Coordinates of C-alpha atoms and ligand atoms in Angstrom, one line a residue:
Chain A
X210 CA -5.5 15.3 -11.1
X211 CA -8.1 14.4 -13.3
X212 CA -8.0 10.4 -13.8
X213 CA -4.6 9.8 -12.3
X214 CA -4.5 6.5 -10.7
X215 CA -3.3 5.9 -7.3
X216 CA -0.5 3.5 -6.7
X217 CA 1.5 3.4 -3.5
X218 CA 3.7 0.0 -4.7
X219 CA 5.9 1.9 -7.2
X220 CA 6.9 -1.5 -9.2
X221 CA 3.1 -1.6 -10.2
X222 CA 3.0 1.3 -12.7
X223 CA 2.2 0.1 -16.0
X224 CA 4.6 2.7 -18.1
X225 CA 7.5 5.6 -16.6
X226 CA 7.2 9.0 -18.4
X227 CA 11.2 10.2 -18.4
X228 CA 13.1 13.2 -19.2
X229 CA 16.5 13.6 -20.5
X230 CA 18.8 16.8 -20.2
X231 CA 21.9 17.6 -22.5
X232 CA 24.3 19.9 -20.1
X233 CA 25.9 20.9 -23.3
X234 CA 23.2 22.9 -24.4
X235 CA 22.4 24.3 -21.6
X236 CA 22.6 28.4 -21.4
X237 CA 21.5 28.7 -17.7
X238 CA 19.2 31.1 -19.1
X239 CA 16.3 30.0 -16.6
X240 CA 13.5 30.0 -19.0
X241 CA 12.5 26.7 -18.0
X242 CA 12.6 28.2 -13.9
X243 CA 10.4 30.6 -14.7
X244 CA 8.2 29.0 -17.0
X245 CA 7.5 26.3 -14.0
X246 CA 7.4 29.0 -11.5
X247 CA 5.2 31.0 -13.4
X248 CA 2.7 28.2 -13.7
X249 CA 2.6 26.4 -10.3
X250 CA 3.9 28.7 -7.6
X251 CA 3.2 31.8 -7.3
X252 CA 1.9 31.8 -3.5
X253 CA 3.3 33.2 -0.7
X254 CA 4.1 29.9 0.5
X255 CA 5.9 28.9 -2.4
X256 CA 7.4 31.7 -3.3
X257 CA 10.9 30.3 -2.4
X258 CA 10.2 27.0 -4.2
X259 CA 11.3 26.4 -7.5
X260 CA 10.4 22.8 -8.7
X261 CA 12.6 23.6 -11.3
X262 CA 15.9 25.3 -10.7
X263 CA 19.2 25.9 -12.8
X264 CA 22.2 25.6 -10.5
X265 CA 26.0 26.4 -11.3
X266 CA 28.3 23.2 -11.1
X267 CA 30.6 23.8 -8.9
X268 CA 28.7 25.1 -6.6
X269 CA 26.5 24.8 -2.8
X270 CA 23.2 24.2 -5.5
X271 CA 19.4 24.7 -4.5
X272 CA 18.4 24.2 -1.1
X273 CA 22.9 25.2 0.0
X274 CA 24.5 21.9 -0.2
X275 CA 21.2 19.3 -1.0
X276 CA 22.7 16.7 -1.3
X277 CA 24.0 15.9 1.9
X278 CA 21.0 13.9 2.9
X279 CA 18.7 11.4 3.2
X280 CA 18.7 8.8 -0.5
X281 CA 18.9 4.8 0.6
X282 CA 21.5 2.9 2.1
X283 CA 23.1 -0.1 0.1
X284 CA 20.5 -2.5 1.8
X285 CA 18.1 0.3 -0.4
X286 CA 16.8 1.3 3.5
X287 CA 15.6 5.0 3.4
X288 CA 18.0 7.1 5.3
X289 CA 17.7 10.1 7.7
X290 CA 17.5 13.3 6.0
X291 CA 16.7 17.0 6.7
X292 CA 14.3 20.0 6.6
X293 CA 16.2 22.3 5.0
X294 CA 15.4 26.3 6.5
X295 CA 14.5 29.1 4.5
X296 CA 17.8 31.5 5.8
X297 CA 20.5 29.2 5.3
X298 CA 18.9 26.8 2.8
X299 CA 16.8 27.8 0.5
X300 CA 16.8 31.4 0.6
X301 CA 14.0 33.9 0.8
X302 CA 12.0 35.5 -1.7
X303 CA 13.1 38.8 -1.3
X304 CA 11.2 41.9 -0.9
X305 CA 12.6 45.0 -3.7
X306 CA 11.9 48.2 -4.4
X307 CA 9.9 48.0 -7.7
X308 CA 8.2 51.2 -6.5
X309 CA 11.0 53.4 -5.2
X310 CA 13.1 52.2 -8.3
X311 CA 10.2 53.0 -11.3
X312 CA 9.3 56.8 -9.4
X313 CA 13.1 57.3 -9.8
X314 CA 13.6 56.4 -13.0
X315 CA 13.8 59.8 -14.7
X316 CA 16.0 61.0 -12.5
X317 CA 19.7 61.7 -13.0
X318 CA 22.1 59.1 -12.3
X319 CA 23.0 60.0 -8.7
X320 CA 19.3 60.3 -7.6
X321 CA 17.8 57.2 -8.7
X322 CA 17.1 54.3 -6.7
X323 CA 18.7 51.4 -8.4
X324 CA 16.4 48.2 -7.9
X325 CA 17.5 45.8 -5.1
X326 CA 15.9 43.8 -2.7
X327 CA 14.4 45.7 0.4
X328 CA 16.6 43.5 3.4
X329 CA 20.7 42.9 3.3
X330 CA 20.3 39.3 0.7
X331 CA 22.6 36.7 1.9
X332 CA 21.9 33.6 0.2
X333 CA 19.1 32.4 -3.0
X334 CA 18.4 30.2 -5.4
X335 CA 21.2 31.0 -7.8
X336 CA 23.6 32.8 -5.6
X337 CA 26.5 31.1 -6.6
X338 CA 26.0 31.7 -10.4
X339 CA 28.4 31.4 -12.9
X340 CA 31.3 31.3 -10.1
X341 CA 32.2 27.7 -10.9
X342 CA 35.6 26.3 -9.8
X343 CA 39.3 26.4 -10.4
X344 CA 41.7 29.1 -11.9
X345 CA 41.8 31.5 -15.1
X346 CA 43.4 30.7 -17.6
X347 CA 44.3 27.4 -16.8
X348 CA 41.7 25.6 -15.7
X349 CA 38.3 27.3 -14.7
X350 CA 35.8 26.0 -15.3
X351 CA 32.1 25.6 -15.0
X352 CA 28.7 24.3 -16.1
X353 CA 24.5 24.8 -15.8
X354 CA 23.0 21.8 -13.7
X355 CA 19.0 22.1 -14.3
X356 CA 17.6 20.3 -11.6
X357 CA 13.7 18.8 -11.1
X358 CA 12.1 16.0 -9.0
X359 CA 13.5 12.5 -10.9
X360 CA 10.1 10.9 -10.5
X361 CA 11.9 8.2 -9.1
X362 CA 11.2 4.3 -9.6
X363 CA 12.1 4.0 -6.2
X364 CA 10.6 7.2 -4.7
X365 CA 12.2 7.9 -1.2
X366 CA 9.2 10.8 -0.7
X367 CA 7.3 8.0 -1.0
X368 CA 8.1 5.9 1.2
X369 CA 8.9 8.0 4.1
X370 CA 5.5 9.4 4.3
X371 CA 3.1 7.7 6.9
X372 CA 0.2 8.9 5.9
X373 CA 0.7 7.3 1.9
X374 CA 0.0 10.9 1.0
X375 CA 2.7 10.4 -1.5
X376 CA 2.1 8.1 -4.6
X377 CA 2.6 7.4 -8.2
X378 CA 0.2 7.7 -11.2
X379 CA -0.3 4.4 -12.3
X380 CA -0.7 5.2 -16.2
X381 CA 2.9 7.1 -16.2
X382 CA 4.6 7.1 -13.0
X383 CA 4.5 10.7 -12.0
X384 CA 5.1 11.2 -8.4
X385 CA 2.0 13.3 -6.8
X386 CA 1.1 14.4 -3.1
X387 CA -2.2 14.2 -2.2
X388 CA -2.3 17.2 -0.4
X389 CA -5.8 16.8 0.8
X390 CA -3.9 13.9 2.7
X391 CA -1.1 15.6 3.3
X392 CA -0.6 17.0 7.6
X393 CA 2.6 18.6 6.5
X394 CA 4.7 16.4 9.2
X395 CA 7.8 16.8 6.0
X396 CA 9.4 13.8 6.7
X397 CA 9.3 13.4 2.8
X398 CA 11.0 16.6 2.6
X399 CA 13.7 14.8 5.1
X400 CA 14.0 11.7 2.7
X401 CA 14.2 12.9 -0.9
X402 CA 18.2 13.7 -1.0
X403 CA 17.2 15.7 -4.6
X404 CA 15.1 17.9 -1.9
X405 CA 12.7 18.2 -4.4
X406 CA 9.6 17.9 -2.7
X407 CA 9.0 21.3 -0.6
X408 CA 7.2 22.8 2.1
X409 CA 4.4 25.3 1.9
X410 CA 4.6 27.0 5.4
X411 CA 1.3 29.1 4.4
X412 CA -0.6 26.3 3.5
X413 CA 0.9 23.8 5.9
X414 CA 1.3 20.7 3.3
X415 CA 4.1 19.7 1.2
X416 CA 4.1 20.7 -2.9
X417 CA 6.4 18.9 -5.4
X418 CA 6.8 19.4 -9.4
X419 CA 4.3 17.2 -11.1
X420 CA 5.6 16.8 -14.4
X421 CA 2.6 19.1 -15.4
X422 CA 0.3 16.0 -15.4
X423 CA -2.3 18.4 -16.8
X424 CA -0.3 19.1 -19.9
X425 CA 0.9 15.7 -20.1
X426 CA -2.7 14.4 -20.1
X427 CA -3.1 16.7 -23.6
X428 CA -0.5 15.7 -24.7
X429 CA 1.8 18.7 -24.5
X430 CA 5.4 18.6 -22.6
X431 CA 6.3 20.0 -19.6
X432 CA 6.5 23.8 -19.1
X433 CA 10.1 23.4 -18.3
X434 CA 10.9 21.2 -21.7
X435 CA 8.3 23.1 -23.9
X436 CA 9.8 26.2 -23.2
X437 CA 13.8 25.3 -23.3
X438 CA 15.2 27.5 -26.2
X439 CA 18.1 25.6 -26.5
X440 CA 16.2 22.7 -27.3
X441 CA 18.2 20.4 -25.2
X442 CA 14.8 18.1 -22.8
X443 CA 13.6 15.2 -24.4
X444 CA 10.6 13.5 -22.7
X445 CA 8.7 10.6 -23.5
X446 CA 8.4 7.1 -21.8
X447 CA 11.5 4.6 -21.0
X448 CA 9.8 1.6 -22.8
X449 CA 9.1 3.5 -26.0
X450 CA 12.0 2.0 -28.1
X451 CA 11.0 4.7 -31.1
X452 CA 11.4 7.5 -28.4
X453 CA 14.2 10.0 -27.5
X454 CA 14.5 8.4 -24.1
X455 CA 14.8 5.1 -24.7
X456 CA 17.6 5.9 -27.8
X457 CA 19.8 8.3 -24.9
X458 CA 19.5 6.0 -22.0
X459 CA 19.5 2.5 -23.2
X460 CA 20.6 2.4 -26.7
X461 CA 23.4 5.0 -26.7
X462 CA 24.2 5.0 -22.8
X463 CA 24.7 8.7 -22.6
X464 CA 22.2 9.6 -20.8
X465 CA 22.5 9.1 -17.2
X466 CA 20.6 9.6 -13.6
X467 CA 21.8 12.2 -11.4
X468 CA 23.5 10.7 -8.4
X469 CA 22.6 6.7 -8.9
X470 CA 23.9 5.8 -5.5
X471 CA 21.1 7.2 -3.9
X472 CA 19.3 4.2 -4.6
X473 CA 15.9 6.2 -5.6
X474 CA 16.4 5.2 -9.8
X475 CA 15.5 8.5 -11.1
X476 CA 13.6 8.9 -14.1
X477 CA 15.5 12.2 -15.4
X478 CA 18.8 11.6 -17.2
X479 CA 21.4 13.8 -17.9
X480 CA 23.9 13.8 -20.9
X481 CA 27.2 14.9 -19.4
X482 CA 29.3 18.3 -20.2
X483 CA 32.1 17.9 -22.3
X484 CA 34.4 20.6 -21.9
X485 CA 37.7 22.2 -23.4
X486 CA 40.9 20.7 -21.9
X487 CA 43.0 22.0 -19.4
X488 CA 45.8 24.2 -20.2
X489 CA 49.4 23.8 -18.6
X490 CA 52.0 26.1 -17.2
X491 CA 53.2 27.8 -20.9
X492 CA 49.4 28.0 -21.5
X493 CA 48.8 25.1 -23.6
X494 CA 46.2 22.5 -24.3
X495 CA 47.0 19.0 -22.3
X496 CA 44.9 15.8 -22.4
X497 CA 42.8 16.3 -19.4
X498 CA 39.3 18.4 -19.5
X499 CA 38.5 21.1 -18.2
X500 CA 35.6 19.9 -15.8
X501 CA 37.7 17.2 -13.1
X502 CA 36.0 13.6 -14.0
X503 CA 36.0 13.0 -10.2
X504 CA 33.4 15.7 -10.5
X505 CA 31.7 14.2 -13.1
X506 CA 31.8 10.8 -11.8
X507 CA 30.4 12.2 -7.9
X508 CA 27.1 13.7 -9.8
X509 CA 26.9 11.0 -12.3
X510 CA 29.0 7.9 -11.4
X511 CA 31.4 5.9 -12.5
X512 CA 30.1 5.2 -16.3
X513 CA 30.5 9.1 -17.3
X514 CA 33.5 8.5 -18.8
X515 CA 31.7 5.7 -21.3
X516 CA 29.2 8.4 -21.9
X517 CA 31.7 11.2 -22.8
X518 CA 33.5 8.8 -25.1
X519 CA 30.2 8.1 -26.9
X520 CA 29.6 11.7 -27.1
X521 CA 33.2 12.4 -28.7
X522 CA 33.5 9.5 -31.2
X523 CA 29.9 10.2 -32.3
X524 CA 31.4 13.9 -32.7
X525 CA 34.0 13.2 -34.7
X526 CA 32.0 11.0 -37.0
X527 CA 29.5 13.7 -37.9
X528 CA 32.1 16.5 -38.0
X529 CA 33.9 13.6 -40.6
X530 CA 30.2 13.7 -42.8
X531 CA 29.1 10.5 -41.4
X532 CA 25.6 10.4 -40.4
X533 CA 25.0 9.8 -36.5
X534 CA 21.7 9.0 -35.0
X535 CA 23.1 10.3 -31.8
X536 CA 24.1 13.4 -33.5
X537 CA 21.1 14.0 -34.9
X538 CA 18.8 13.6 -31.8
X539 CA 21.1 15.9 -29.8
X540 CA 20.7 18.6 -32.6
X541 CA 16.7 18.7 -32.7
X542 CA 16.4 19.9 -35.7
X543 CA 12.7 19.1 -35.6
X544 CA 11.2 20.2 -31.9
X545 CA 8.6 17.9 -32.0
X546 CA 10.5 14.8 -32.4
X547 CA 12.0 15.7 -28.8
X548 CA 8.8 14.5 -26.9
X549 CA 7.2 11.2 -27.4
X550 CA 4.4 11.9 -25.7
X551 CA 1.3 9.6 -26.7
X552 CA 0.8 8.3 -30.2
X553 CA -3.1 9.4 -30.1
X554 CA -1.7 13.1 -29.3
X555 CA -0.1 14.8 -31.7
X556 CA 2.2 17.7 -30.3
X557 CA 2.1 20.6 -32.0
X558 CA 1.6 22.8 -29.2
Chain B
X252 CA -10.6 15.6 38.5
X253 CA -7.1 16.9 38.1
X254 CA -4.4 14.5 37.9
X255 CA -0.6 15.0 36.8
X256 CA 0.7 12.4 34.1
X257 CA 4.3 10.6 33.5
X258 CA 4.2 10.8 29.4
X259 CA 5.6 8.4 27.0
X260 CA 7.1 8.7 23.7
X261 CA 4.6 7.4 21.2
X262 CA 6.3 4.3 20.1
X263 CA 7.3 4.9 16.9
X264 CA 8.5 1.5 15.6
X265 CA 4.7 1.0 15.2
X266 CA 4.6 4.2 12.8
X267 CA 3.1 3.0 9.2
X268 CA 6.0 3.3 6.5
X269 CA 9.3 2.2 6.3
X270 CA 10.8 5.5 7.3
X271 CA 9.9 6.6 10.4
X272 CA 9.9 3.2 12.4
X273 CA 13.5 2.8 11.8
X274 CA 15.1 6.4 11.5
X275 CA 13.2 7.6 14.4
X276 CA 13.5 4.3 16.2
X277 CA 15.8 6.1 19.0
X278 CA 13.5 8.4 19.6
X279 CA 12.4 7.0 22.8
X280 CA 12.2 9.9 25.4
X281 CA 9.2 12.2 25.2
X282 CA 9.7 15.6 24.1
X283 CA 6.9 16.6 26.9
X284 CA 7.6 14.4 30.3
X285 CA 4.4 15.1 32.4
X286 CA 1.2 17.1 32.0
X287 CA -1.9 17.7 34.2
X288 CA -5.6 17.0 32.8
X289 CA -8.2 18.3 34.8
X290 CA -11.4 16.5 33.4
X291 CA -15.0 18.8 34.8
X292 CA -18.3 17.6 33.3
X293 CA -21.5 19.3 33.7
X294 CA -24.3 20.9 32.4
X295 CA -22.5 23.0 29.9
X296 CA -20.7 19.1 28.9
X297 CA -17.0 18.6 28.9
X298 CA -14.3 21.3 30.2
X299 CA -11.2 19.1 30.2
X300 CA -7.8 21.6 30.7
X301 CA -3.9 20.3 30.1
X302 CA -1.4 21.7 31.5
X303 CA 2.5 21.4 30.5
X304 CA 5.7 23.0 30.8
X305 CA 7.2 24.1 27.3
X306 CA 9.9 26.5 27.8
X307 CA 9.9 27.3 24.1
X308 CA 6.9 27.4 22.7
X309 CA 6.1 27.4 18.6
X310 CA 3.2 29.4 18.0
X311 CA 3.4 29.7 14.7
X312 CA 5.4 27.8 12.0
X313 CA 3.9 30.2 8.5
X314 CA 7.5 31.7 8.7
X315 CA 10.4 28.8 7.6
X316 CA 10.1 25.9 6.1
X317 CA 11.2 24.0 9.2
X318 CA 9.4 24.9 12.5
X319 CA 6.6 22.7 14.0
X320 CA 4.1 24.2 16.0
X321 CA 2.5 23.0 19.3
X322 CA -0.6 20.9 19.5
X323 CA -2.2 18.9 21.8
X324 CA -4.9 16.5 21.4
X325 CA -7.7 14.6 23.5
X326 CA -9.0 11.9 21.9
X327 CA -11.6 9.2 23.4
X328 CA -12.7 5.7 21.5
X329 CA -15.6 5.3 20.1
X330 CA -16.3 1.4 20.6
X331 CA -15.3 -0.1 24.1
X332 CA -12.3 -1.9 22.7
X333 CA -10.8 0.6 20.3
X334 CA -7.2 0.8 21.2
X335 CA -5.5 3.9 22.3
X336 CA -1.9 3.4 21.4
X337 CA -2.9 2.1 17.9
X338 CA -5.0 5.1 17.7
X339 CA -7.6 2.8 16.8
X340 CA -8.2 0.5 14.1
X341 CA -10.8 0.0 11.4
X342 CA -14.2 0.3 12.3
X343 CA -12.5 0.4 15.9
X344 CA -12.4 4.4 15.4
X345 CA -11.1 6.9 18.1
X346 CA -11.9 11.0 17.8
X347 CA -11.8 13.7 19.8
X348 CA -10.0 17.2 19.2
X349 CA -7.1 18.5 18.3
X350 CA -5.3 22.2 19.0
X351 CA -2.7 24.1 17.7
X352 CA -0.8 26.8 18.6
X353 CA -1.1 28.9 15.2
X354 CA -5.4 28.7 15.2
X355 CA -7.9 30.0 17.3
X356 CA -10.6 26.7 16.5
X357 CA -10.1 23.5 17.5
X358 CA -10.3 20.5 14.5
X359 CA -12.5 17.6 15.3
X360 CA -10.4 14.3 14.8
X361 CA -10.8 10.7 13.8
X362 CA -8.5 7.6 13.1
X363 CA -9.1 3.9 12.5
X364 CA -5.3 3.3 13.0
X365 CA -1.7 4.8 12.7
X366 CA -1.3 7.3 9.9
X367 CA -5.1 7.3 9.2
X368 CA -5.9 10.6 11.1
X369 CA -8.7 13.0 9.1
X370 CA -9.3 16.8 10.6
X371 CA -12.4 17.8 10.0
X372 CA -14.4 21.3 11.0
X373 CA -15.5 20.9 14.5
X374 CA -19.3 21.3 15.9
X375 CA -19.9 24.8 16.2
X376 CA -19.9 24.3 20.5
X377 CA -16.6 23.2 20.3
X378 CA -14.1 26.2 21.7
X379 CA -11.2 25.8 23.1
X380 CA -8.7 28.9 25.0
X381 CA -4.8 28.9 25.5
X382 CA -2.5 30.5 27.3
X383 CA 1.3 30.4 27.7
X384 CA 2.9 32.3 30.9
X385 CA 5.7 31.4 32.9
X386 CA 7.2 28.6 30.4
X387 CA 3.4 26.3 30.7
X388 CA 0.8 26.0 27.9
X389 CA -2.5 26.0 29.8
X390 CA -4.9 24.6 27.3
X391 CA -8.8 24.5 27.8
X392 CA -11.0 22.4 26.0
X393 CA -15.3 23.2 26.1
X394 CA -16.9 20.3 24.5
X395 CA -20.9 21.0 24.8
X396 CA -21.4 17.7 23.8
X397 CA -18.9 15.0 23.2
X398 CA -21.1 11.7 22.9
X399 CA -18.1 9.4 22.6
X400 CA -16.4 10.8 26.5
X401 CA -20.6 10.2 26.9
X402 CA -20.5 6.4 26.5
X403 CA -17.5 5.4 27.2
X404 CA -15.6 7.3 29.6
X405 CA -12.5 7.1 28.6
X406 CA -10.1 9.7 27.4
X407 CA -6.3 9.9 26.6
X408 CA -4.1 12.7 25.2
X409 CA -1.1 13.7 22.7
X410 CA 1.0 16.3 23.1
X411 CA 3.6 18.0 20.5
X412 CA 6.6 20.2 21.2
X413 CA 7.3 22.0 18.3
X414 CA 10.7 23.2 19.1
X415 CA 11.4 19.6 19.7
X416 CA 10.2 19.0 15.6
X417 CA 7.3 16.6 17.3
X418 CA 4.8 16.0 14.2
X419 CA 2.1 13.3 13.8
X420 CA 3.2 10.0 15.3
X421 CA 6.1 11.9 16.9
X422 CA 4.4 13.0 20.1
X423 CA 4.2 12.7 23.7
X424 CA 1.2 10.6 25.2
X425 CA -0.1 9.1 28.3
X426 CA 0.7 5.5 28.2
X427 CA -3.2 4.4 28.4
X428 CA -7.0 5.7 28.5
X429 CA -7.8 7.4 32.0
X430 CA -11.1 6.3 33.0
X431 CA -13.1 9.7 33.6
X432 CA -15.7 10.5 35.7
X433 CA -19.4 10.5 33.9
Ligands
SF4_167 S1 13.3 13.2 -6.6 FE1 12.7 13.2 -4.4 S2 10.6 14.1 -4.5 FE2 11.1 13.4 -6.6 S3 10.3 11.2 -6.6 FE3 12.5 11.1 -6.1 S4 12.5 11.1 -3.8 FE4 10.5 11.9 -4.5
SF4_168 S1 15.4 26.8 -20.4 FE1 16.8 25.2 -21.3 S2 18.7 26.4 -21.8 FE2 17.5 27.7 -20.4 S3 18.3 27.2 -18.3 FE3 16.5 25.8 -18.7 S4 17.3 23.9 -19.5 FE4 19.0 25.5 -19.7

């Protein structure tokens, strides 16, 4: 990137650019997927990758059941991972009939060739959509899970690579692969238990999200956030006590890391779903939520519940007239107060 | 000459990072157990063949995200004390060339240490021809002009099994530099 500065100690950077999610805005509606995909890969080596993807919770998520490997031990040890396959992992880009299906278009119902991919599809990126978990009416439930590489403090990608192909900006902490380093041996790929950093078997290196550095460096949001209709990423940087991120994660503790026991202290934070409670035999409303906490509290640990309370009480307050600074972040009424980018930058676009 | 060779794992406790040493630290057997070199210098410079059995070979990895192709690698020092099983050190610098299974060219190759391996384009003499029959890679090497085998005389080699996920220090070596005829 242009003037990014090379650090391969990650407790040297001299600020952390963050994101925050709010799950209960989120319509699954993959704008931000394709906004990111549309952008950065677009190659036949990439064309499975999405740096940004949009899973269902419950479900296997993006590469089939990710996060089964690698993260750090308790001694904070990097620890074995895999390389997921494009079959049973991450699923292929398929092939489709764009051709057959546009020539047919005129014709009756019963002669047209409805689009679908050219090969029997068995598994992709958001296979499992909207299935969720558990049973109708009583308690089914589920919720949209965007997903992007955490930037971590503690980057495992980092760490596992032996050629220090893999490093962080010193001016923001973005993790970047120097791909002109890079021999493609994917032990990073092994390591990062987000699997966020992917392979490009064309090109033979690895590829990861880059928190569009570029736009960054203009002071303009990531694709992903920029794009969001629902208004629901905040970015800026964690020491920025005037900022969005600084208010979710330290000051009001609702917004928290996906999976903290990895070790890797992500720089993307997620404010939990809330959702509408269970229902019991006779089809009432009982105390518990919809979404199990034990779910909750295996993607987000143990302090969701805290969060959730926050989220309510602060609720209630509003929904009583009160003002709530909580409230009224969560809302964005004003899109530009969402990113705290750089004081000399002014976003507007 | 033409001489068969008991390989080693490259140790990979010596791997740089903190990754690799310690999750691969069992990884002690070779993927590739023996190979033949036959070594032929003349007018024309270097021929050096390697033979080795592979019963599965990797030709090309472009297809999934998780296949690793074969390569093999000769590699010579270029100062009399540059270490082989450090793959150098700096200004201590080994090179020589590398092939793989998915290209027709060969990549010229340099380190001064573990991890700090840079492909470059090769000299335009440099060819190299492969075959796989009967569950053996048969790989030829023409070097026109090699002037570090020149001056020194010494020459070791790598070899990767794909199907075995062998990838940079992950590899299958003679233990030491074999002293070559000049
Ligand atoms: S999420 Fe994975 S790829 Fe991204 S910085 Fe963390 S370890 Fe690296
Ligand atoms: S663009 Fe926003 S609302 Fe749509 S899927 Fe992405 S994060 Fe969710």
């Amino acid at each position: 990137m242009s003037g990014s500065e090379k650090t391969n100690e990650p407790d040297t950077v001299d600020r952390q650019l963050a994101m925050v999610i709010d799950l209960n805005k989120c319509l699954g509606c993959q704008t931000c997927t394709v906004a990111c995909k549309k952008l950065w890969n677009r190659d036949a080596g990439t064309d499975y990758a999405y740096w940004n993807n949009v899973e269902t919770q419950p479900g296997k998520g993006y590469p089939a059941l990710w996060p089964e490997t690698g993260g750090r031990s308790g001694a904070g040890e990097v620890k074995r991972g895999e390389v997921p396959d494009l079959d049973s992992g991450y699923g292929r880009a398929w092939d489709f009939n764009h051709r057959a299906a546009f020539e047919s278009a005129a014709k009756p119902a019963g002669e047209k060739a409805w689009l679908q991919p050219n090969e029997e599809a068995h598994w992709g990126a958001n296979w499992d959509e909207d299935r969720g978990a558990g049973h109708y009416p009583e308690d089914n439930h589920y919720f949209y899970l965007p997903r992007l590489c955490n930037h971590c403090t503690h980057p495992a990608c980092l760490n596992a690579c032996p050629r220090h192909a893999i490093y962080k900006d010193k001016r923001n902490g973005i993790v970047l692969v120097d791909q002109d380093s890079c021999h493609g041996y994917r032990f990073c790929v092994e390591a990062c238990p987000y699997k966020k950093v992917y392979f490009d078997p064309m090109r033979q290196v690895t590829t990861k999200c880059l928190f569009c550095l570029p736009r960054i460096e203009e002071g303009v949001p990531m694709a992903c956030a920029r794009q969001c209709p629902g208004r629901l990423r905040f970015v800026g940087y964690r020491d920025d006590p005037e900022g969005p991120i600084w208010k979710l994660v330290e000051k009001w503790k609702v917004a928290l890391p996906l999976h903290p026991e990895y070790g890797l202290a992500p720089n993307v934070f997620y404010l939990p779903p809330l959702s509408p409670p269970k229902l019991d035999a006779a089809g009432r409303p009982t105390a518990e939520p919809r979404i199990p906490m034990y779910h909750l509290e295996s993607l987000f640990g143990e302090t969701v519940g805290a969060a959730l309370e926050t989220l309510r009480s602060e609720r209630r307050k509003r929904r009583r007239g009160e003002p709530s600074e909580l409230m009224d972040i969560l809302i964005a009424y004003d899109w530009h107060k969402s990113f705290a980018l750089s004081s000399e930058h002014e976003v507007s676009r | 000459m033409r001489k068969t060779f008991d390989l080693i794992a490259a140790p990979a406790g010596t791997e740089p990072g903190d990754y690799v040493p310690r999750v691969y630290a069992a990884r002690n057997l070779p993927a590739t157990s023996s190979a033949t070199l036959e070594v032929q210098h003349g007018d024309a410079g270097w021929r050096v063949s390697l033979g080795w059995h592979c019963p599965d070979p990797v030709r090309d990895a472009s297809g999934n995200t998780n296949l690793f192709v074969d390569a093999a690698a000769l590699l010579a020092p270029t100062v009399a004390d540059a270490q082989w099983i450090t793959m150098g050190a700096p200004d201590k610098a080994v090179e020589g060339a590398l092939w793989r299974a998915d290209r027709e060219e060969l990549l010229r190759i340099r380190a001064e240490g573990l991890g700090t391996v840079k492909r470059q384009q090769p000299p335009n003499h440099w060819k190299a021809h492969s075959d796989w029959s009967e569950a053996r890679w048969s790989v030829t090497f023409e070097l026109a002009s090699w002037p570090a085998l020149d001056d020194h005389n010494q020459l070791a080699f790598a070899i990767w099994r794909g199907a075995a996920a062998d990838r940079g220090g992950l590899k299958a070596i003679v233990p030491q530099w074999i002293a070559v005829e000049p």
